[in-house]
Short mmCIF file of C-alpha atoms in Angstrom, two decimals:
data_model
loop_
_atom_site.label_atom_id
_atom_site.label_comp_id
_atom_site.label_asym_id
_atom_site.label_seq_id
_atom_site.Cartn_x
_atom_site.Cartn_y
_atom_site.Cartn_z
CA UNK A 1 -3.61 -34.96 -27.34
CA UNK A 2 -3.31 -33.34 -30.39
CA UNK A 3 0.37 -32.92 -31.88
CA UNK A 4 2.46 -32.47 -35.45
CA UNK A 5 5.15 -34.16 -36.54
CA UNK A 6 8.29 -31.67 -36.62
CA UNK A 7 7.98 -30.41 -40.23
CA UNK A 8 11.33 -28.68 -40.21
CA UNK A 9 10.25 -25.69 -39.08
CA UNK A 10 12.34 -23.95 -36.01
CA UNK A 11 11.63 -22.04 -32.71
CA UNK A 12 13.59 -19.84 -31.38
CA UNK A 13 13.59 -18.87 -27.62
CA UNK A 14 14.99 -15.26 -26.95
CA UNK A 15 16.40 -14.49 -23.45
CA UNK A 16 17.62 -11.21 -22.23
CA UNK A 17 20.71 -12.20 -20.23
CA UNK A 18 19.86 -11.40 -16.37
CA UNK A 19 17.31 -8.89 -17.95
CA UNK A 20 17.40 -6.18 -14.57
CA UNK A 21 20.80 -6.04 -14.30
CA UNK A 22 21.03 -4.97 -17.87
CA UNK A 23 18.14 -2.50 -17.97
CA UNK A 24 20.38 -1.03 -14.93
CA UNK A 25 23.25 -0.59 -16.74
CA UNK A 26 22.44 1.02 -20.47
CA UNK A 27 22.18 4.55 -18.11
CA UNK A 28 25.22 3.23 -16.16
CA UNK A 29 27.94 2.44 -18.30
CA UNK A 30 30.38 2.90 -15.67
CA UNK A 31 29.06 -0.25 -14.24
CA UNK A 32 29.99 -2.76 -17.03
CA UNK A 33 31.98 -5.85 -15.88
CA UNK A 34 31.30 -4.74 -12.16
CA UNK A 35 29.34 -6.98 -9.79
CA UNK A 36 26.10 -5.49 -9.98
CA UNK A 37 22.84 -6.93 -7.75
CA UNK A 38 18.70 -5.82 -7.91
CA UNK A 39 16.79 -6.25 -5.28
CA UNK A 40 12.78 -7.49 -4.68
CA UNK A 41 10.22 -5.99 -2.85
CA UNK A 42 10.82 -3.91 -0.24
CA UNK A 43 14.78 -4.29 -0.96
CA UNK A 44 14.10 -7.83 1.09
CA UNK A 45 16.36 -10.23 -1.15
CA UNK A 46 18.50 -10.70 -3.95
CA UNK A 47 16.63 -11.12 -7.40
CA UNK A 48 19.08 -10.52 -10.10
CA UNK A 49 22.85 -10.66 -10.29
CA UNK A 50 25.41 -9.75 -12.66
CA UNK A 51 27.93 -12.56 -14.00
CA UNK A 52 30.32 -10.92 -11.95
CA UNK A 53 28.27 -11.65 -9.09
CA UNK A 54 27.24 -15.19 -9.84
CA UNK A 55 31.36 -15.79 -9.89
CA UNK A 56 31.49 -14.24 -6.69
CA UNK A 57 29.05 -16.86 -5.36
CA UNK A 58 26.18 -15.25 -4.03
CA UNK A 59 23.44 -17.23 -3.90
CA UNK A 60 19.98 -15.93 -5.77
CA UNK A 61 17.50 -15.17 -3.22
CA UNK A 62 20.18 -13.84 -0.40
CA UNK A 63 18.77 -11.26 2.05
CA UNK A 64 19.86 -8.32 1.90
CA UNK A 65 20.98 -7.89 5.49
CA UNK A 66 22.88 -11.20 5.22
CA UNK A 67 24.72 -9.33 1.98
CA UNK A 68 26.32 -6.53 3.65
CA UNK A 69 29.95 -7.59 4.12
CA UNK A 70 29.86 -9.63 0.72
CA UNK A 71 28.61 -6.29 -1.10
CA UNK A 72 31.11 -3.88 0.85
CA UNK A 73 33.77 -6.29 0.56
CA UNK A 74 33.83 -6.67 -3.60
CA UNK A 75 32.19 -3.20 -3.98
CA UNK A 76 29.16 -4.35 -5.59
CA UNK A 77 26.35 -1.81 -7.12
CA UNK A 78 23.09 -2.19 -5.39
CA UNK A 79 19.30 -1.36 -7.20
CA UNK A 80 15.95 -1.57 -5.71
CA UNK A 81 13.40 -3.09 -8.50
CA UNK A 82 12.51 -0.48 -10.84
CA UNK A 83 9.42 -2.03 -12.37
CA UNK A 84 8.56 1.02 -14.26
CA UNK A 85 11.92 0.73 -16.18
CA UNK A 86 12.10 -2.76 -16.56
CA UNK A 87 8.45 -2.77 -17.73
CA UNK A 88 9.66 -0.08 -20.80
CA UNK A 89 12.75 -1.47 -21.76
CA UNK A 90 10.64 -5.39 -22.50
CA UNK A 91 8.42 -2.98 -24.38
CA UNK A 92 11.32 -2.15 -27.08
CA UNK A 93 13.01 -5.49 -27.00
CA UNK A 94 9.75 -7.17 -27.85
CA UNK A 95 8.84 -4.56 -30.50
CA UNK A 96 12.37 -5.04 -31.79
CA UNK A 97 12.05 -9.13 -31.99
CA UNK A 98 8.61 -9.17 -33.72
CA UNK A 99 10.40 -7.54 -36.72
CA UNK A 100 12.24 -11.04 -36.87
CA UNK A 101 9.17 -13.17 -37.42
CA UNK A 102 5.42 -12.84 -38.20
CA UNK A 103 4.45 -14.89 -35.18
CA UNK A 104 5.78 -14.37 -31.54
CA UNK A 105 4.84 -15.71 -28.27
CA UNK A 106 5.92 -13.07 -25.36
CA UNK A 107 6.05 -16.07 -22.35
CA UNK A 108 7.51 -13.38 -19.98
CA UNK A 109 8.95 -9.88 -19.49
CA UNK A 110 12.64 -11.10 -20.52
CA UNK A 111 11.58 -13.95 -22.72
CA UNK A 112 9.83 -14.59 -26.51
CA UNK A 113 9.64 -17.52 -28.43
CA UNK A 114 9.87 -17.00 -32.59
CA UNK A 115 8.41 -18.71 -35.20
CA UNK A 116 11.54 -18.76 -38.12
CA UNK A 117 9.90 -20.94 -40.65
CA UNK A 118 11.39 -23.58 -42.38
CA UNK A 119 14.70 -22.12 -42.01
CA UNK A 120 17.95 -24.32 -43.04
CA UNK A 121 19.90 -25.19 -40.53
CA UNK A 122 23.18 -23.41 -42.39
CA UNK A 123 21.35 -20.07 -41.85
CA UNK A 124 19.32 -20.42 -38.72
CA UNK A 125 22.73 -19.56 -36.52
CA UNK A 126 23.18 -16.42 -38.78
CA UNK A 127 19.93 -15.49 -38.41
CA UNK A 128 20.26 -16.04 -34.47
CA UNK A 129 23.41 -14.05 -34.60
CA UNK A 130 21.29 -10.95 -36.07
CA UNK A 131 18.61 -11.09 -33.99
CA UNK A 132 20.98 -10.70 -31.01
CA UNK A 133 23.04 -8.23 -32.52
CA UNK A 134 20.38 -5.90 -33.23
CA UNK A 135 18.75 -6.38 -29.65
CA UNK A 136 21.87 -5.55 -28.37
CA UNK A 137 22.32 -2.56 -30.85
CA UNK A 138 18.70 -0.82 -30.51
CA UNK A 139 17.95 -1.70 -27.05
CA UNK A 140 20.93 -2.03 -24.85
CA UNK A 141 19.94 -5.33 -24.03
CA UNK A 142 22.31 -8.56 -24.31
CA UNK A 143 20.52 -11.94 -25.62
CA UNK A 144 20.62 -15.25 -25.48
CA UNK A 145 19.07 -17.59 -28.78
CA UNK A 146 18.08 -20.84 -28.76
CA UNK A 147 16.94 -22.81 -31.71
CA UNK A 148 14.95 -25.59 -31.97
CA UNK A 149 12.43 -27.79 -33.73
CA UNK A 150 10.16 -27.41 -30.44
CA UNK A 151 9.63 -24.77 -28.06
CA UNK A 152 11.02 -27.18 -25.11
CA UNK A 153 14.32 -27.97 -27.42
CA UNK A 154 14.11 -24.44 -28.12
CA UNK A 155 14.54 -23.81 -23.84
CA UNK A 156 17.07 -26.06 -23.47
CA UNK A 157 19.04 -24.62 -27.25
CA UNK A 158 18.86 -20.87 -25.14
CA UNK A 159 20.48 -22.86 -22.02
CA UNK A 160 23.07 -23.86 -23.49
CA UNK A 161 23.96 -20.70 -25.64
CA UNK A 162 23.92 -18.73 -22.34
CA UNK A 163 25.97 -20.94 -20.56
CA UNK A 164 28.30 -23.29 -23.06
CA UNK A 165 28.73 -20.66 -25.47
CA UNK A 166 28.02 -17.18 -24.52
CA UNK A 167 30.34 -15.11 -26.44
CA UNK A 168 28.30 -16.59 -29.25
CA UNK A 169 24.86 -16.42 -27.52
CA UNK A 170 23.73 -18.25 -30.17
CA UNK A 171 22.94 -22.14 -30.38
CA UNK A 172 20.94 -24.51 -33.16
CA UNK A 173 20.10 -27.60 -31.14
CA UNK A 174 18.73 -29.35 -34.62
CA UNK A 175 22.52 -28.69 -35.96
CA UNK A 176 24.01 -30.56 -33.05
CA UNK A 177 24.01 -34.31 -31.85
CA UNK A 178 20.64 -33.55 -29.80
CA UNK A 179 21.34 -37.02 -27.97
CA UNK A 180 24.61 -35.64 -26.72
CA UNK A 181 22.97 -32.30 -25.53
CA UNK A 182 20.11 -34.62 -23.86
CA UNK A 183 22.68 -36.89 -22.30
CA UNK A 184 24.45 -33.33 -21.08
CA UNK A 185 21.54 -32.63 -19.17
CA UNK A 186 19.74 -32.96 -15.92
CA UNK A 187 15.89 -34.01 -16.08
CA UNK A 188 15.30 -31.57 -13.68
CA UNK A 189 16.43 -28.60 -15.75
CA UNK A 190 13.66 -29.85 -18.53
CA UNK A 191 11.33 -27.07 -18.66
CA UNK A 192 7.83 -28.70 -17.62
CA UNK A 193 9.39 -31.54 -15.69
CA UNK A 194 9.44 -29.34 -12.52
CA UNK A 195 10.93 -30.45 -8.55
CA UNK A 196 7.95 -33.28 -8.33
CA UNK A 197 8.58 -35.19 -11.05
CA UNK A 198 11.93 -34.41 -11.27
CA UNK A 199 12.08 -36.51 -7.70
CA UNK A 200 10.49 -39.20 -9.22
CA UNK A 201 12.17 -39.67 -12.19
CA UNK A 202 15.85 -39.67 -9.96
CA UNK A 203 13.87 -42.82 -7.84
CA UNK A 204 13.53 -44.59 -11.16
CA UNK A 205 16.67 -43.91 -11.82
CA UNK A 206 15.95 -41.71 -14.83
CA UNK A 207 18.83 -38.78 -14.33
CA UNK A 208 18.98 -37.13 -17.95
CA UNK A 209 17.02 -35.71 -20.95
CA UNK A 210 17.75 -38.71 -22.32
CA UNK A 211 16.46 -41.19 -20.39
CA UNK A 212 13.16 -38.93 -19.92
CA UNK A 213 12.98 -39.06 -23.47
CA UNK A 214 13.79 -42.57 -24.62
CA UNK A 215 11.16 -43.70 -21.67
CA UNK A 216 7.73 -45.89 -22.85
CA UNK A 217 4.95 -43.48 -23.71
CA UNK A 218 2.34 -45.46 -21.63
CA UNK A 219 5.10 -45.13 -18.20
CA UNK A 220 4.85 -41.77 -18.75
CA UNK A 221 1.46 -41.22 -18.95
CA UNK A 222 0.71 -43.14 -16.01
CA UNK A 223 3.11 -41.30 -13.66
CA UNK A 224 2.80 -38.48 -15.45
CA UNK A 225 -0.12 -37.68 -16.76
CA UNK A 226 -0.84 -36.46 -20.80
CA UNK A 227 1.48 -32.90 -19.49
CA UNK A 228 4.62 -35.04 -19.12
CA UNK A 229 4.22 -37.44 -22.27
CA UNK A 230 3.52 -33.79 -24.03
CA UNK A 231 7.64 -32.93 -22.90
CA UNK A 232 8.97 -36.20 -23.95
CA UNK A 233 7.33 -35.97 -27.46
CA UNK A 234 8.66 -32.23 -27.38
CA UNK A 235 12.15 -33.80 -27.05
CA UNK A 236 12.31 -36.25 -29.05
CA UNK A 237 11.27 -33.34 -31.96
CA UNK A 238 7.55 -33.71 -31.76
CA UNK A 239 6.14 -30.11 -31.99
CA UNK A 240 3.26 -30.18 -29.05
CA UNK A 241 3.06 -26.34 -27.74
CA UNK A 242 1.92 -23.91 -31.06
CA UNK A 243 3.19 -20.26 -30.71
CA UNK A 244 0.81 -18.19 -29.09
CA UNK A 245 0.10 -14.98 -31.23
CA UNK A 246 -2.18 -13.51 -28.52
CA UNK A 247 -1.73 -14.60 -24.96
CA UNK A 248 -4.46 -16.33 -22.80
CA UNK A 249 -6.21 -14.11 -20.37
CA UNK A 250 -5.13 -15.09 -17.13
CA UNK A 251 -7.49 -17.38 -14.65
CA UNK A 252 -7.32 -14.88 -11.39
CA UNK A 253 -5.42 -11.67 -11.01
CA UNK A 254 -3.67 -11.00 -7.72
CA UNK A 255 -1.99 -7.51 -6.92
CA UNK A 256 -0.34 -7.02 -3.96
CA UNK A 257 2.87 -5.56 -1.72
CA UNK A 258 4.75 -5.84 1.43
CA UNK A 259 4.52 -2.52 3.31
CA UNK A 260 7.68 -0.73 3.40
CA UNK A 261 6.69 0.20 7.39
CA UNK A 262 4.05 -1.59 9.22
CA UNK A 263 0.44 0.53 9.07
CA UNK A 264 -1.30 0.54 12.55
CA UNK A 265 -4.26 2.09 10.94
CA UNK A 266 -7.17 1.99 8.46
CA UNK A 267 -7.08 5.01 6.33
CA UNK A 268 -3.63 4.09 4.76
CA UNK A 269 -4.86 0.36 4.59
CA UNK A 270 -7.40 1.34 2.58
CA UNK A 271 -5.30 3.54 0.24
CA UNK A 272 -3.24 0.57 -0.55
CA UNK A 273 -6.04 -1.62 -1.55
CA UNK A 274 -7.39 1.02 -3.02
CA UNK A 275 -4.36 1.26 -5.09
CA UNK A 276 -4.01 -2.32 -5.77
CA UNK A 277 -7.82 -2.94 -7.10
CA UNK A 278 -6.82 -0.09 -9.26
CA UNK A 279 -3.57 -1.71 -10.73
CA UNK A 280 -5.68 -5.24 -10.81
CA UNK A 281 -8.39 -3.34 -12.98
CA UNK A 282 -5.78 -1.64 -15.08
CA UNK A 283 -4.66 -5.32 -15.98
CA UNK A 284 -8.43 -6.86 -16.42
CA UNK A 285 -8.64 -3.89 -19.48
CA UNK A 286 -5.40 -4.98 -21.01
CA UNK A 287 -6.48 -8.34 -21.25
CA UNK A 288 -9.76 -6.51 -22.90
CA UNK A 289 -11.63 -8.76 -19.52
CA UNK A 290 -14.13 -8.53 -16.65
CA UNK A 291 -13.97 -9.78 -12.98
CA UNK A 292 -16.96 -11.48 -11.56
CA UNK A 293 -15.16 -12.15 -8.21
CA UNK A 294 -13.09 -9.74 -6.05
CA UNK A 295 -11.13 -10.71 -3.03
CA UNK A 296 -9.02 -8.80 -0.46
CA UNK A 297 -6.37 -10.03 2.09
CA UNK A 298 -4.33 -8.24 4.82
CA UNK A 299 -1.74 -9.77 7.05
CA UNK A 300 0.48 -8.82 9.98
CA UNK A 301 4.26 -9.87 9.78
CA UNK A 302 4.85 -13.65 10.98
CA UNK A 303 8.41 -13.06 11.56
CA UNK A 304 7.49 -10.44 14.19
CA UNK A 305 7.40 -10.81 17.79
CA UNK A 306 4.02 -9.05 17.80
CA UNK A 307 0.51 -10.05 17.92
CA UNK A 308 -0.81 -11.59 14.70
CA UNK A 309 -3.81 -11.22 12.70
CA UNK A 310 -4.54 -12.45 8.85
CA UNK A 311 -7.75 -12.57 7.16
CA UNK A 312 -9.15 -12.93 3.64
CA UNK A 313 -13.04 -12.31 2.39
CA UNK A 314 -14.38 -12.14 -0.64
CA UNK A 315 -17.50 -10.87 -2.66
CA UNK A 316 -19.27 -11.86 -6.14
CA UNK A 317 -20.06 -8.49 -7.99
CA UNK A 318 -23.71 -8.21 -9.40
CA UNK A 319 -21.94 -8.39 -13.00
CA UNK A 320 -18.66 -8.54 -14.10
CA UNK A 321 -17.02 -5.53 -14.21
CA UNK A 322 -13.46 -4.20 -15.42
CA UNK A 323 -14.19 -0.08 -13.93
CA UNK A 324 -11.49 0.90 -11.51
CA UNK A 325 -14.61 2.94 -9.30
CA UNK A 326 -16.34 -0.46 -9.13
CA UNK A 327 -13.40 -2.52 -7.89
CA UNK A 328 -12.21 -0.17 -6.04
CA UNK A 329 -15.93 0.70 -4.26
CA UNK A 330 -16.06 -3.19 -3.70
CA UNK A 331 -12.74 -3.90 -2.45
CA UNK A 332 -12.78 -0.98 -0.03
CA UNK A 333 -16.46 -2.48 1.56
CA UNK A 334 -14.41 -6.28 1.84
CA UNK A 335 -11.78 -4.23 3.65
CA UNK A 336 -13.63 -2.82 6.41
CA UNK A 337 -15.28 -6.25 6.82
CA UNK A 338 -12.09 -7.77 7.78
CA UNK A 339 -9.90 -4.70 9.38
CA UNK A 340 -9.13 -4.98 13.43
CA UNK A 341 -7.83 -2.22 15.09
CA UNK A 342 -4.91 -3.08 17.36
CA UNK A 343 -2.35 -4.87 14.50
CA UNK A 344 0.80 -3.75 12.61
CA UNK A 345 0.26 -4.58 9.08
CA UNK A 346 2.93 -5.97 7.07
CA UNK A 347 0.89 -6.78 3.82
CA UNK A 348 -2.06 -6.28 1.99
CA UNK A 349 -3.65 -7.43 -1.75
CA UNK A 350 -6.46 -7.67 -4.22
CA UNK A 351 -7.80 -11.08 -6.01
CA UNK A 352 -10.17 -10.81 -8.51
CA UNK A 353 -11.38 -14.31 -10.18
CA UNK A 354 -13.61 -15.52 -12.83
CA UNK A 355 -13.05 -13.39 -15.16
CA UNK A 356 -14.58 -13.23 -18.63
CA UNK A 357 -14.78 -11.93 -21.57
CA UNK A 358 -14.97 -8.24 -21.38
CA UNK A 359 -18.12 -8.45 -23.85
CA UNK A 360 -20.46 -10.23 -20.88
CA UNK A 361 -20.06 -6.53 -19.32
CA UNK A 362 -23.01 -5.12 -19.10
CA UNK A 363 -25.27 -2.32 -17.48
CA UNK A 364 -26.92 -3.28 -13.58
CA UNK A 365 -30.50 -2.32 -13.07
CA UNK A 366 -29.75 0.85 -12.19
CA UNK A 367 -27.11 1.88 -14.86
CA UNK A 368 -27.74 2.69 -18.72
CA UNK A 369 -25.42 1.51 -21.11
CA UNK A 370 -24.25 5.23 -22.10
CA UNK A 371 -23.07 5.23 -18.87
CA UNK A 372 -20.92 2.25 -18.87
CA UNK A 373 -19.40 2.97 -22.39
CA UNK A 374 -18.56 6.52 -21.26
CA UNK A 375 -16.19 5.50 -17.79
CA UNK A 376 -15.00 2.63 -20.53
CA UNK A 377 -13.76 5.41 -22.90
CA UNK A 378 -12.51 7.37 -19.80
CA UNK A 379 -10.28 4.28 -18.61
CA UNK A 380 -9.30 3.63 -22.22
CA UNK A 381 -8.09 7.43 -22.10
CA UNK A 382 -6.58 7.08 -18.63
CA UNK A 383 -4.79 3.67 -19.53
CA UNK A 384 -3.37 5.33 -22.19
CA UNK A 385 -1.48 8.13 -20.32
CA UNK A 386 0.14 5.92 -17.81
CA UNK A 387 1.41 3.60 -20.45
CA UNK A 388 2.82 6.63 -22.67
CA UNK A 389 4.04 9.03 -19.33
CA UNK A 390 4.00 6.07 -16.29
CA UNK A 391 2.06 4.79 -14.11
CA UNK A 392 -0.18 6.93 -11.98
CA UNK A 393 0.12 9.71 -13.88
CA UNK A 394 -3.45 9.97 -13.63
CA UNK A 395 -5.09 7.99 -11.00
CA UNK A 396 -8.22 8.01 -8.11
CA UNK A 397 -7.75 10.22 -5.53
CA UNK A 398 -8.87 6.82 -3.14
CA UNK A 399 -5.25 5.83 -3.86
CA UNK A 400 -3.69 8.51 -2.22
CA UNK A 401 -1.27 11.20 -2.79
CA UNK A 402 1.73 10.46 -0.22
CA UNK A 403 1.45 6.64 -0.34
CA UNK A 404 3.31 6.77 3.17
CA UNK A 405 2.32 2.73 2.71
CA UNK A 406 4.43 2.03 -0.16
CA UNK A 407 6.88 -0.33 -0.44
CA UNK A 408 10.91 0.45 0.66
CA UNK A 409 12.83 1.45 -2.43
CA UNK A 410 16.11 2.69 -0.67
CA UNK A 411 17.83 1.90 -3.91
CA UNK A 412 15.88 2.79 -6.80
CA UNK A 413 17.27 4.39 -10.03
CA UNK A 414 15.73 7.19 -12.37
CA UNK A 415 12.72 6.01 -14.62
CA UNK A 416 14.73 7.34 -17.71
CA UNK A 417 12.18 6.26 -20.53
CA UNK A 418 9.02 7.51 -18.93
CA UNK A 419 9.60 10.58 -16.87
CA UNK A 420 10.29 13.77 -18.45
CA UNK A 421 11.77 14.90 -14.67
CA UNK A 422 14.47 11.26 -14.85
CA UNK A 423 15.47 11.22 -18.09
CA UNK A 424 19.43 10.71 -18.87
CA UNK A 425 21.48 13.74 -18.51
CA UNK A 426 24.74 14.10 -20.48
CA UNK A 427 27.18 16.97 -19.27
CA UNK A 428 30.31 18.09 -21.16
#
């Protein structure tokens, strides 16, 4: 295990405060300070919920149809996920945050760790205090900013400015008594401890930070492994995890939705996973990758009192491939291997594995390689339009037009960033 003494350089872990909520209510100033709730999939459950609504008590994960008295009762705002939205608005917070440092790590649509430097500690909390005032002022979004000499002191720094001080939002764990902080909290809230060996540790009797911390290096290893002796070095200062200027390409991509109705048939089964393979390869360019594995999966709902039927098969390409008519082709052929008539499907997806480099994509037997850099320039044409006027803007007719499939949005507010038909009107 490779790892650097802390050289008094500081992380800082950005947070948008219950990031869908927020994104919700920039268009909707009416509903600041009122309990506001966003919903997943298929408005199923509860995924997001304002402060107002964490006060309230509702629990995160509710279903919706166990909600309705709570939300008529305290007149609470209700949203179906708007992914298109959410997906814009990370777009300008993260643009806005790399201004603050030459090196970033984007871990997740509402979250970026910073690299500040070797910052003194007098003016790392100013510093924090203008990142999250300019956030707040170009974006909409409220922040959270924790500071720390590691990225998992940085996590628990952001913690504790969202929850001990948030008018603040702002908190320098390396200009507070870090024992007292580690003392203050659970080892189960250590980010990379996890419900496992959080279980564990309680047996031992090991309840806090602390105690994780201040255990022997070779105990930890040994229950453990080199992962958890990594976290205790983190907290006790020792930097471990480096910023990540470009992510890793993912291991496997899986896209996939619920069905908004059950589909009784083929045809619209295989517009969805047409669909999907088309999203998946959309993703596999991003990451500038191939897939040498696809994989598709359907499923009937297991909550129903109906017959049931699940099945999963999957198929190594000739070569790896990132072309949307390629997946798509593939996935489609997988589909009609596994599809039996007489079911109400509730759910449907696309896995594509082993995936490489996109340089180890290459013409088959039958292909030149004019051909395959011409659909590559196509996709890097069509990629471009969705990102700049949404997605499917442009897409394969395989998908479908009415996408009577799609998931239930009952709730779902404008896409006012990316549609020239939703955007934000102001009357006098």
């Amino acid at each position: 295990m490779s790892c650097i003494r802390s050289d008094g350089r500081a992380i800082a872990l950005v947070d948008c405060n219950n990031f869908y909520v927020s994104c919700e209510r920039i268009f909707r100033p009416d509903l600041a300070a009122r309990p506001v709730i966003v919903l997943s999939n298929n408005d199923g459950n509860v995924v997001a919920r304002s402060n107002e609504v964490k006060k309230l008590g509702l629990k995160f994960g509710a279903p919706l149809h166990e909600c309705r008295e709570f939300i008529r009762k305290h007149g609470v705002s209700v949203f179906s996920s708007n992914y298109t939205l959410y997906g814009d608005i990370s777009h300008r917070v993260m643009e806005t945050l790399a201004a603050f440092s030459p090196r970033m790590e984007i871990y997740s649509i509402d979250e970026a760790f910073l690299d500040l430097g070797r910052m003194e500690h007098a003016a790392r909390e100013t510093y924090g205090k203008k990142i999250r005032q300019t956030v707040e002022r170009w974006t909409g979004i409220p922040i959270s900013v924790g500071i720390g000499p590691t990225k998992t002191l940085a996590k628990l720094a952001n913690h504790r400015a969202k929850h001990n001080c948030p008018q603040e939002g702002v908190f320098d764990i390396g200009g507070a008594d870090i024992d007292a902080v580690l003392e203050q909290t659970p080892v189960k809230e250590v980010w990379g401890i996890g419900p496992r060996y959080g279980a564990l540790l309680n047996r031992m009797g090991v309840h806090t930070a602390r105690q994780f911390r201040d255990l022997p290096d070779s105990w930890i290893r040994a229950h453990m492994t080199v992962v958890g002796l990594r976290t205790a070095w983190e907290l006790r200062g020792i930097s471990c995890l480096s910023i990540e200027d470009v992510a890793s390409p993912r291991k496997g991509i899986v896209s996939s939705r619920s069905f908004g109705t059950p589909v009784e048939s083929f045809e619209p089964l295989r517009e969805a996973v047409a669909s999907y393979a088309s999203r998946a390869a959309e993703k596999l360019r991003r990451q500038h990758c191939a897939a040498s594995f696809v994989g598709v999966f359907l499923a009937t709902n297991p909550f129903s009192d109906e017959p049931q039927y699940s099945n999963f098969i999957s198929y190594r390409l000739p070569l790896p491939t990132s072309s949307s008519f390629a997946l798509i082709r593939h996935a489609a052929h997988c589909l009609e291997r596994i599809y039996r008539e007489g079911f109400r499907y509730k759910k449907a997806g696309v896995m594509l594995a082993e995936i490489v480099d996109g340089r180890f994509e290459s013409a088959g037997l039958f292909e030149s390689a004019h051909e395959i850099t011409r659909e590559k320039r196509l996709f890097s044409v069509i990629d471009r339009v969705n990102e700049r006027f949404g997605a499917r803007t442009v897409f394969c007719a395989s998908e479908g037009i009415g996408q009577a499939w799609h998931m239930r949005r009952a709730f779902l507010s404008p896409r006012y960033t990316t549609s020239w038909n939703e955007i934000p009107v102001v009357r006098a």
